[in-house]
PDB file of C-alpha atoms in Angstrom:
ATOM      1  CA  MET Y1449       1.374  -1.970 -23.837  1.00 49.00           C
ATOM      2  CA  LEU Y1450       3.457   0.722 -25.448  1.00 52.00           C
ATOM      3  CA  PHE Y1451       3.887   0.332 -29.199  1.00 62.00           C
ATOM      4  CA  GLY Y1452       3.380  -3.442 -29.039  1.00 70.00           C
ATOM      5  CA  GLN Y1453       5.653  -3.874 -26.005  1.00 73.00           C
ATOM      6  CA  SER Y1454       4.824  -4.549 -22.412  1.00 81.00           C
ATOM      7  CA  VAL Y1455       5.837  -1.995 -19.809  1.00 81.00           C
ATOM      8  CA  PHE Y1456       8.667  -4.289 -18.707  1.00 81.00           C
ATOM      9  CA  GLN Y1457       9.983  -4.637 -22.260  1.00 82.00           C
ATOM     10  CA  SER Y1458       9.887  -0.863 -22.820  1.00 82.00           C
ATOM     11  CA  VAL Y1459      11.789  -0.220 -19.547  1.00 82.00           C
ATOM     12  CA  VAL Y1460      14.451  -2.794 -20.486  1.00 81.00           C
ATOM     13  CA  ALA Y1461      14.795  -1.234 -23.956  1.00 83.00           C
ATOM     14  CA  ARG Y1462      15.170   2.255 -22.427  1.00 84.00           C
ATOM     15  CA  LEU Y1463      17.821   1.035 -19.968  1.00 79.00           C
ATOM     16  CA  GLU Y1464      19.744  -0.591 -22.817  1.00 82.00           C
ATOM     17  CA  ARG Y1465      19.649   2.662 -24.811  1.00 83.00           C
ATOM     18  CA  GLU Y1466      20.893   4.618 -21.786  1.00 81.00           C
ATOM     19  CA  ALA Y1467      23.704   2.095 -21.193  1.00 75.00           C
ATOM     20  CA  GLU Y1468      24.870   2.494 -24.809  1.00 78.00           C
ATOM     21  CA  ASP Y1469      25.118   6.272 -24.377  1.00 76.00           C
ATOM     22  CA  ARG Y1470      27.267   6.192 -21.177  1.00 71.00           C
ATOM     23  CA  PRO Y1471      31.013   5.618 -21.210  1.00 66.00           C
ATOM     24  CA  GLU Y1472      32.103   2.177 -19.985  1.00 61.00           C
ATOM     25  CA  GLU Y1473      33.863   3.376 -16.846  1.00 59.00           C
ATOM     26  CA  GLU Y1474      30.558   4.807 -15.545  1.00 54.00           C
ATOM     27  CA  ILE Y1475      28.690   1.526 -15.925  1.00 51.00           C
ATOM     28  CA  ALA Y1476      28.704  -0.361 -12.647  1.00 53.00           C
ATOM     29  CA  THR Y1477      28.787  -4.112 -12.734  1.00 52.00           C
ATOM     30  CA  PRO Y1478      26.109  -5.894 -10.726  1.00 52.00           C
ATOM     31  CA  PHE Y1479      28.746  -7.079  -8.241  1.00 48.00           C
ATOM     32  CA  SER Y1480      30.527  -3.779  -7.645  1.00 47.00           C
ATOM     33  CA  ALA Y1481      28.729  -3.106  -4.361  1.00 47.00           C
ATOM     34  CA  ARG Y1482      30.971  -2.735  -1.310  1.00 49.00           C
ATOM     35  CA  VAL Y1483      30.847  -5.616   1.183  1.00 48.00           C
ATOM     36  CA  ILE Y1484      29.776  -4.253   4.560  1.00 52.00           C
ATOM     37  CA  PHE Y1485      29.751  -7.505   6.527  1.00 51.00           C
ATOM     38  CA  ASP Y1486      32.211 -10.327   5.986  1.00 52.00           C
ATOM     39  CA  PRO Y1487      30.927 -13.452   7.751  1.00 52.00           C
ATOM     40  CA  GLY Y1488      34.286 -15.223   7.463  1.00 55.00           C
ATOM     41  CA  PRO Y1489      34.542 -18.952   6.810  1.00 55.00           C
ATOM     42  CA  ILE Y1490      31.238 -20.783   7.111  1.00 53.00           C
ATOM     43  CA  ALA Y1491      32.602 -23.775   8.994  1.00 51.00           C
ATOM     44  CA  THR Y1492      35.526 -26.088   9.159  1.00 54.00           C
ATOM     45  CA  SER Y1493      35.302 -29.691   8.155  1.00 52.00           C
ATOM     46  CA  SER Y1494      37.247 -32.868   8.793  1.00 58.00           C
ATOM     47  CA  ILE Y1495      36.275 -34.111   5.325  1.00 55.00           C
ATOM     48  CA  PRO Y1496      38.983 -33.290   2.771  1.00 59.00           C
ATOM     49  CA  ASP Y1497      37.901 -30.257   0.776  1.00 54.00           C
ATOM     50  CA  THR Y1498      38.777 -31.003  -2.832  1.00 61.00           C
ATOM     51  CA  GLU Y1499      36.383 -28.368  -4.129  1.00 58.00           C
ATOM     52  CA  PRO Y1500      36.270 -24.965  -2.396  1.00 57.00           C
ATOM     53  CA  ASP Y1501      32.672 -24.568  -3.593  1.00 56.00           C
ATOM     54  CA  ASN Y1502      31.659 -27.538  -1.429  1.00 53.00           C
ATOM     55  CA  ARG Y1503      32.466 -25.937   1.916  1.00 60.00           C
ATOM     56  CA  PRO Y1504      28.804 -25.559   2.956  1.00 64.00           C
ATOM     57  CA  LEU Y1505      28.181 -29.193   1.986  1.00 62.00           C
ATOM     58  CA  SER Y1506      31.210 -30.361   3.949  1.00 64.00           C
ATOM     59  CA  ALA Y1507      30.073 -28.423   7.021  1.00 65.00           C
ATOM     60  CA  TYR Y1508      26.611 -29.945   6.733  1.00 64.00           C
ATOM     61  CA  LEU Y1509      28.043 -33.453   6.474  1.00 67.00           C
ATOM     62  CA  ASP Y1510      30.179 -32.844   9.578  1.00 69.00           C
ATOM     63  CA  VAL Y1511      27.098 -31.818  11.540  1.00 67.00           C
ATOM     64  CA  LEU Y1512      25.362 -35.010  10.460  1.00 64.00           C
ATOM     65  CA  GLU Y1513      28.323 -37.096  11.624  1.00 68.00           C
ATOM     66  CA  GLU Y1514      28.249 -35.451  15.056  1.00 68.00           C
ATOM     67  CA  MET Y1515      24.517 -36.003  15.623  1.00 65.00           C
ATOM     68  CA  PRO Y1516      23.597 -38.887  17.935  1.00 65.00           C
ATOM     69  CA  ALA Y1517      21.903 -41.911  16.444  1.00 62.00           C
ATOM     70  CA  SER Y1518      18.151 -41.781  16.452  1.00 62.00           C
ATOM     71  CA  ASN Y1519      16.185 -43.791  18.999  1.00 61.00           C
ATOM     72  CA  ILE Y1520      13.557 -44.687  16.421  1.00 58.00           C
ATOM     73  CA  GLU Y1521      13.702 -48.322  15.426  1.00 66.00           C
ATOM     74  CA  PRO Y1522      12.944 -49.167  11.814  1.00 64.00           C
ATOM     75  CA  ARG Y1523       9.742 -51.078  11.217  1.00 65.00           C
ATOM     76  CA  ASP Y1524      10.071 -54.564   9.832  1.00 67.00           C
ATOM     77  CA  GLU Y1525       6.499 -54.753   8.586  1.00 71.00           C
ATOM     78  CA  GLU Y1526       4.525 -52.410   6.400  1.00 67.00           C
ATOM     79  CA  PRO Y1527       1.111 -51.506   7.776  1.00 71.00           C
ATOM     80  CA  GLU Y1528      -1.587 -53.634   6.224  1.00 75.00           C
ATOM     81  CA  PRO Y1529      -3.346 -51.701   3.451  1.00 73.00           C
ATOM     82  CA  ALA Y1530      -7.046 -51.030   3.700  1.00 83.00           C
ATOM     83  CA  PRO Y1531      -9.199 -53.473   1.744  1.00 89.00           C
ATOM     84  CA  MET Y1532     -10.262 -52.475  -1.752  1.00 88.00           C
ATOM     85  CA  PRO Y1533     -13.741 -50.901  -1.800  1.00 89.00           C
ATOM     86  CA  ASP Y1534     -16.359 -53.109  -3.421  1.00 89.00           C
ATOM     87  CA  TYR Y1535     -17.164 -50.650  -6.197  1.00 89.00           C
ATOM     88  CA  LEU Y1536     -13.524 -50.706  -7.403  1.00 90.00           C
ATOM     89  CA  GLN Y1537     -13.718 -54.456  -7.911  1.00 90.00           C
ATOM     90  CA  ASN Y1538     -16.422 -54.068 -10.589  1.00 90.00           C
ATOM     91  CA  THR Y1539     -14.330 -53.410 -13.685  1.00 89.00           C
ATOM     92  CA  SER Y1540     -16.444 -54.896 -16.488  1.00 90.00           C
ATOM     93  CA  LEU Y1541     -18.226 -52.752 -19.075  1.00 90.00           C
ATOM     94  CA  GLU Y1542     -21.529 -54.115 -17.846  1.00 92.00           C
ATOM     95  CA  ASP Y1543     -20.856 -53.130 -14.236  1.00 92.00           C
ATOM     96  CA  VAL Y1544     -19.723 -49.638 -15.165  1.00 92.00           C
ATOM     97  CA  SER Y1545     -22.644 -49.208 -17.560  1.00 92.00           C
ATOM     98  CA  HIS Y1546     -25.046 -50.160 -14.795  1.00 93.00           C
ATOM     99  CA  GLU Y1547     -23.447 -47.600 -12.448  1.00 93.00           C
ATOM    100  CA  LEU Y1548     -23.544 -44.807 -15.021  1.00 93.00           C
ATOM    101  CA  ALA Y1549     -27.201 -45.537 -15.865  1.00 92.00           C
ATOM    102  CA  ILE Y1550     -26.972 -43.906 -19.290  1.00 92.00           C
ATOM    103  CA  ASN Y1551     -30.437 -43.662 -20.815  1.00 91.00           C
ATOM    104  CA  ASP Y1552     -32.187 -42.159 -23.832  1.00 88.00           C
ATOM    105  CA  LYS Y1553     -33.059 -38.970 -21.922  1.00 90.00           C
ATOM    106  CA  ASP Y1554     -29.410 -38.015 -21.283  1.00 91.00           C
ATOM    107  CA  THR Y1555     -28.080 -34.842 -22.864  1.00 91.00           C
ATOM    108  CA  LEU Y1556     -24.520 -33.659 -23.433  1.00 93.00           C
ATOM    109  CA  GLU Y1557     -24.684 -31.768 -20.150  1.00 94.00           C
ATOM    110  CA  SER Y1558     -26.022 -34.726 -18.147  1.00 93.00           C
ATOM    111  CA  LEU Y1559     -23.418 -37.061 -19.680  1.00 94.00           C
ATOM    112  CA  SER Y1560     -20.660 -34.596 -18.771  1.00 94.00           C
ATOM    113  CA  ASP Y1561     -22.008 -34.441 -15.219  1.00 95.00           C
ATOM    114  CA  LYS Y1562     -21.998 -38.240 -15.015  1.00 94.00           C
ATOM    115  CA  ARG Y1563     -18.401 -38.349 -16.252  1.00 94.00           C
ATOM    116  CA  ARG Y1564     -17.258 -35.824 -13.627  1.00 95.00           C
ATOM    117  CA  ALA Y1565     -19.137 -37.564 -10.808  1.00 94.00           C
ATOM    118  CA  PHE Y1566     -17.719 -40.958 -11.828  1.00 94.00           C
ATOM    119  CA  ALA Y1567     -14.176 -39.549 -12.093  1.00 94.00           C
ATOM    120  CA  ARG Y1568     -14.459 -37.977  -8.635  1.00 93.00           C
ATOM    121  CA  LEU Y1569     -14.727 -41.468  -7.120  1.00 91.00           C
ATOM    122  CA  ASN Y1570     -12.774 -43.564  -9.599  1.00 91.00           C
ATOM    123  CA  HIS Y1571      -9.918 -41.523 -11.044  1.00 92.00           C
ATOM    124  CA  PRO Y1572      -6.620 -43.408 -10.583  1.00 92.00           C
ATOM    125  CA  ASP Y1573      -5.011 -40.347  -8.967  1.00 92.00           C
ATOM    126  CA  ALA Y1574      -7.780 -40.233  -6.343  1.00 89.00           C
ATOM    127  CA  VAL Y1575      -7.409 -43.792  -5.031  1.00 89.00           C
ATOM    128  CA  PRO Y1576      -4.585 -45.481  -3.089  1.00 89.00           C
ATOM    129  CA  ALA Y1577      -1.765 -46.934  -5.192  1.00 89.00           C
ATOM    130  CA  PRO Y1578      -2.730 -50.628  -4.842  1.00 90.00           C
ATOM    131  CA  PHE Y1579      -6.168 -49.894  -6.363  1.00 92.00           C
ATOM    132  CA  ARG Y1580      -5.072 -47.737  -9.301  1.00 92.00           C
ATOM    133  CA  GLU Y1581      -5.178 -50.505 -11.903  1.00 93.00           C
ATOM    134  CA  ASN Y1582      -8.845 -51.203 -11.151  1.00 93.00           C
ATOM    135  CA  ALA Y1583      -9.631 -47.481 -11.084  1.00 93.00           C
ATOM    136  CA  HIS Y1584      -7.912 -47.107 -14.459  1.00 94.00           C
ATOM    137  CA  LEU Y1585     -10.001 -49.941 -15.939  1.00 93.00           C
ATOM    138  CA  ARG Y1586     -13.197 -48.406 -14.559  1.00 93.00           C
ATOM    139  CA  MET Y1587     -12.364 -44.930 -15.894  1.00 93.00           C
ATOM    140  CA  THR Y1588     -11.487 -46.367 -19.306  1.00 93.00           C
ATOM    141  CA  ALA Y1589     -14.824 -48.180 -19.454  1.00 93.00           C
ATOM    142  CA  ALA Y1590     -16.760 -45.104 -18.292  1.00 94.00           C
ATOM    143  CA  ASN Y1591     -15.064 -42.834 -20.829  1.00 93.00           C
ATOM    144  CA  LEU Y1592     -15.745 -45.343 -23.589  1.00 93.00           C
ATOM    145  CA  LEU Y1593     -19.436 -45.617 -22.708  1.00 93.00           C
ATOM    146  CA  ILE Y1594     -19.946 -41.867 -22.269  1.00 94.00           C
ATOM    147  CA  ASP Y1595     -18.070 -41.017 -25.485  1.00 93.00           C
ATOM    148  CA  GLN Y1596     -20.193 -43.541 -27.357  1.00 92.00           C
ATOM    149  CA  ALA Y1597     -23.391 -42.042 -25.915  1.00 92.00           C
ATOM    150  CA  ILE Y1598     -22.225 -38.526 -26.909  1.00 92.00           C
ATOM    151  CA  ARG Y1599     -21.584 -39.708 -30.489  1.00 91.00           C
ATOM    152  CA  LEU Y1600     -25.122 -41.112 -30.646  1.00 89.00           C
ATOM    153  CA  LEU Y1601     -26.797 -37.891 -29.401  1.00 87.00           C
ATOM    154  CA  PRO Y1602     -27.155 -36.269 -32.872  1.00 83.00           C
ATOM    155  CA  LEU Y1603     -28.696 -39.475 -34.235  1.00 79.00           C
ATOM    156  CA  MET Y1604     -31.340 -39.359 -31.542  1.00 70.00           C
ATOM    157  CA  GLY Y1605     -32.036 -35.661 -32.090  1.00 69.00           C
ATOM    158  CA  ARG Y1606     -30.570 -34.527 -28.741  1.00 63.00           C
ATOM    159  CA  THR Y1607     -27.642 -32.290 -27.902  1.00 57.00           C
TER     160      THR Y1607
END
């Protein structure tokens, strides 16, 4: 940092000062470079070109029209989803409390470990889409129980 500026900011400021000092005819625009290679038109298209900026899109669409149809037949049936694991079916507070096994010897660290371990298996983002509602209910119950246990720690003389 130079005088409260990053190196990048100081370089930009210096370049701006230098640009102010030079006459305008010396300042090159970013696009004043000479074109060495002119690729010519990208492609021709049978689709009417109402916008000249769409030429690459038109060429792409023409290529798609010329491609042969795929031999892959669409599936009529979705594959049958895997059955829901048994533990995800237990969504009551009692079930989740039993799984967490919160006791009077738990500390803030052990409760945090239990929360992370429970989330590793039950977080809605970690389970298949059809099971996310149950995972959400289980995580809500676990967070409620662990937060309640954390609030009670000072009353029990533990941290």
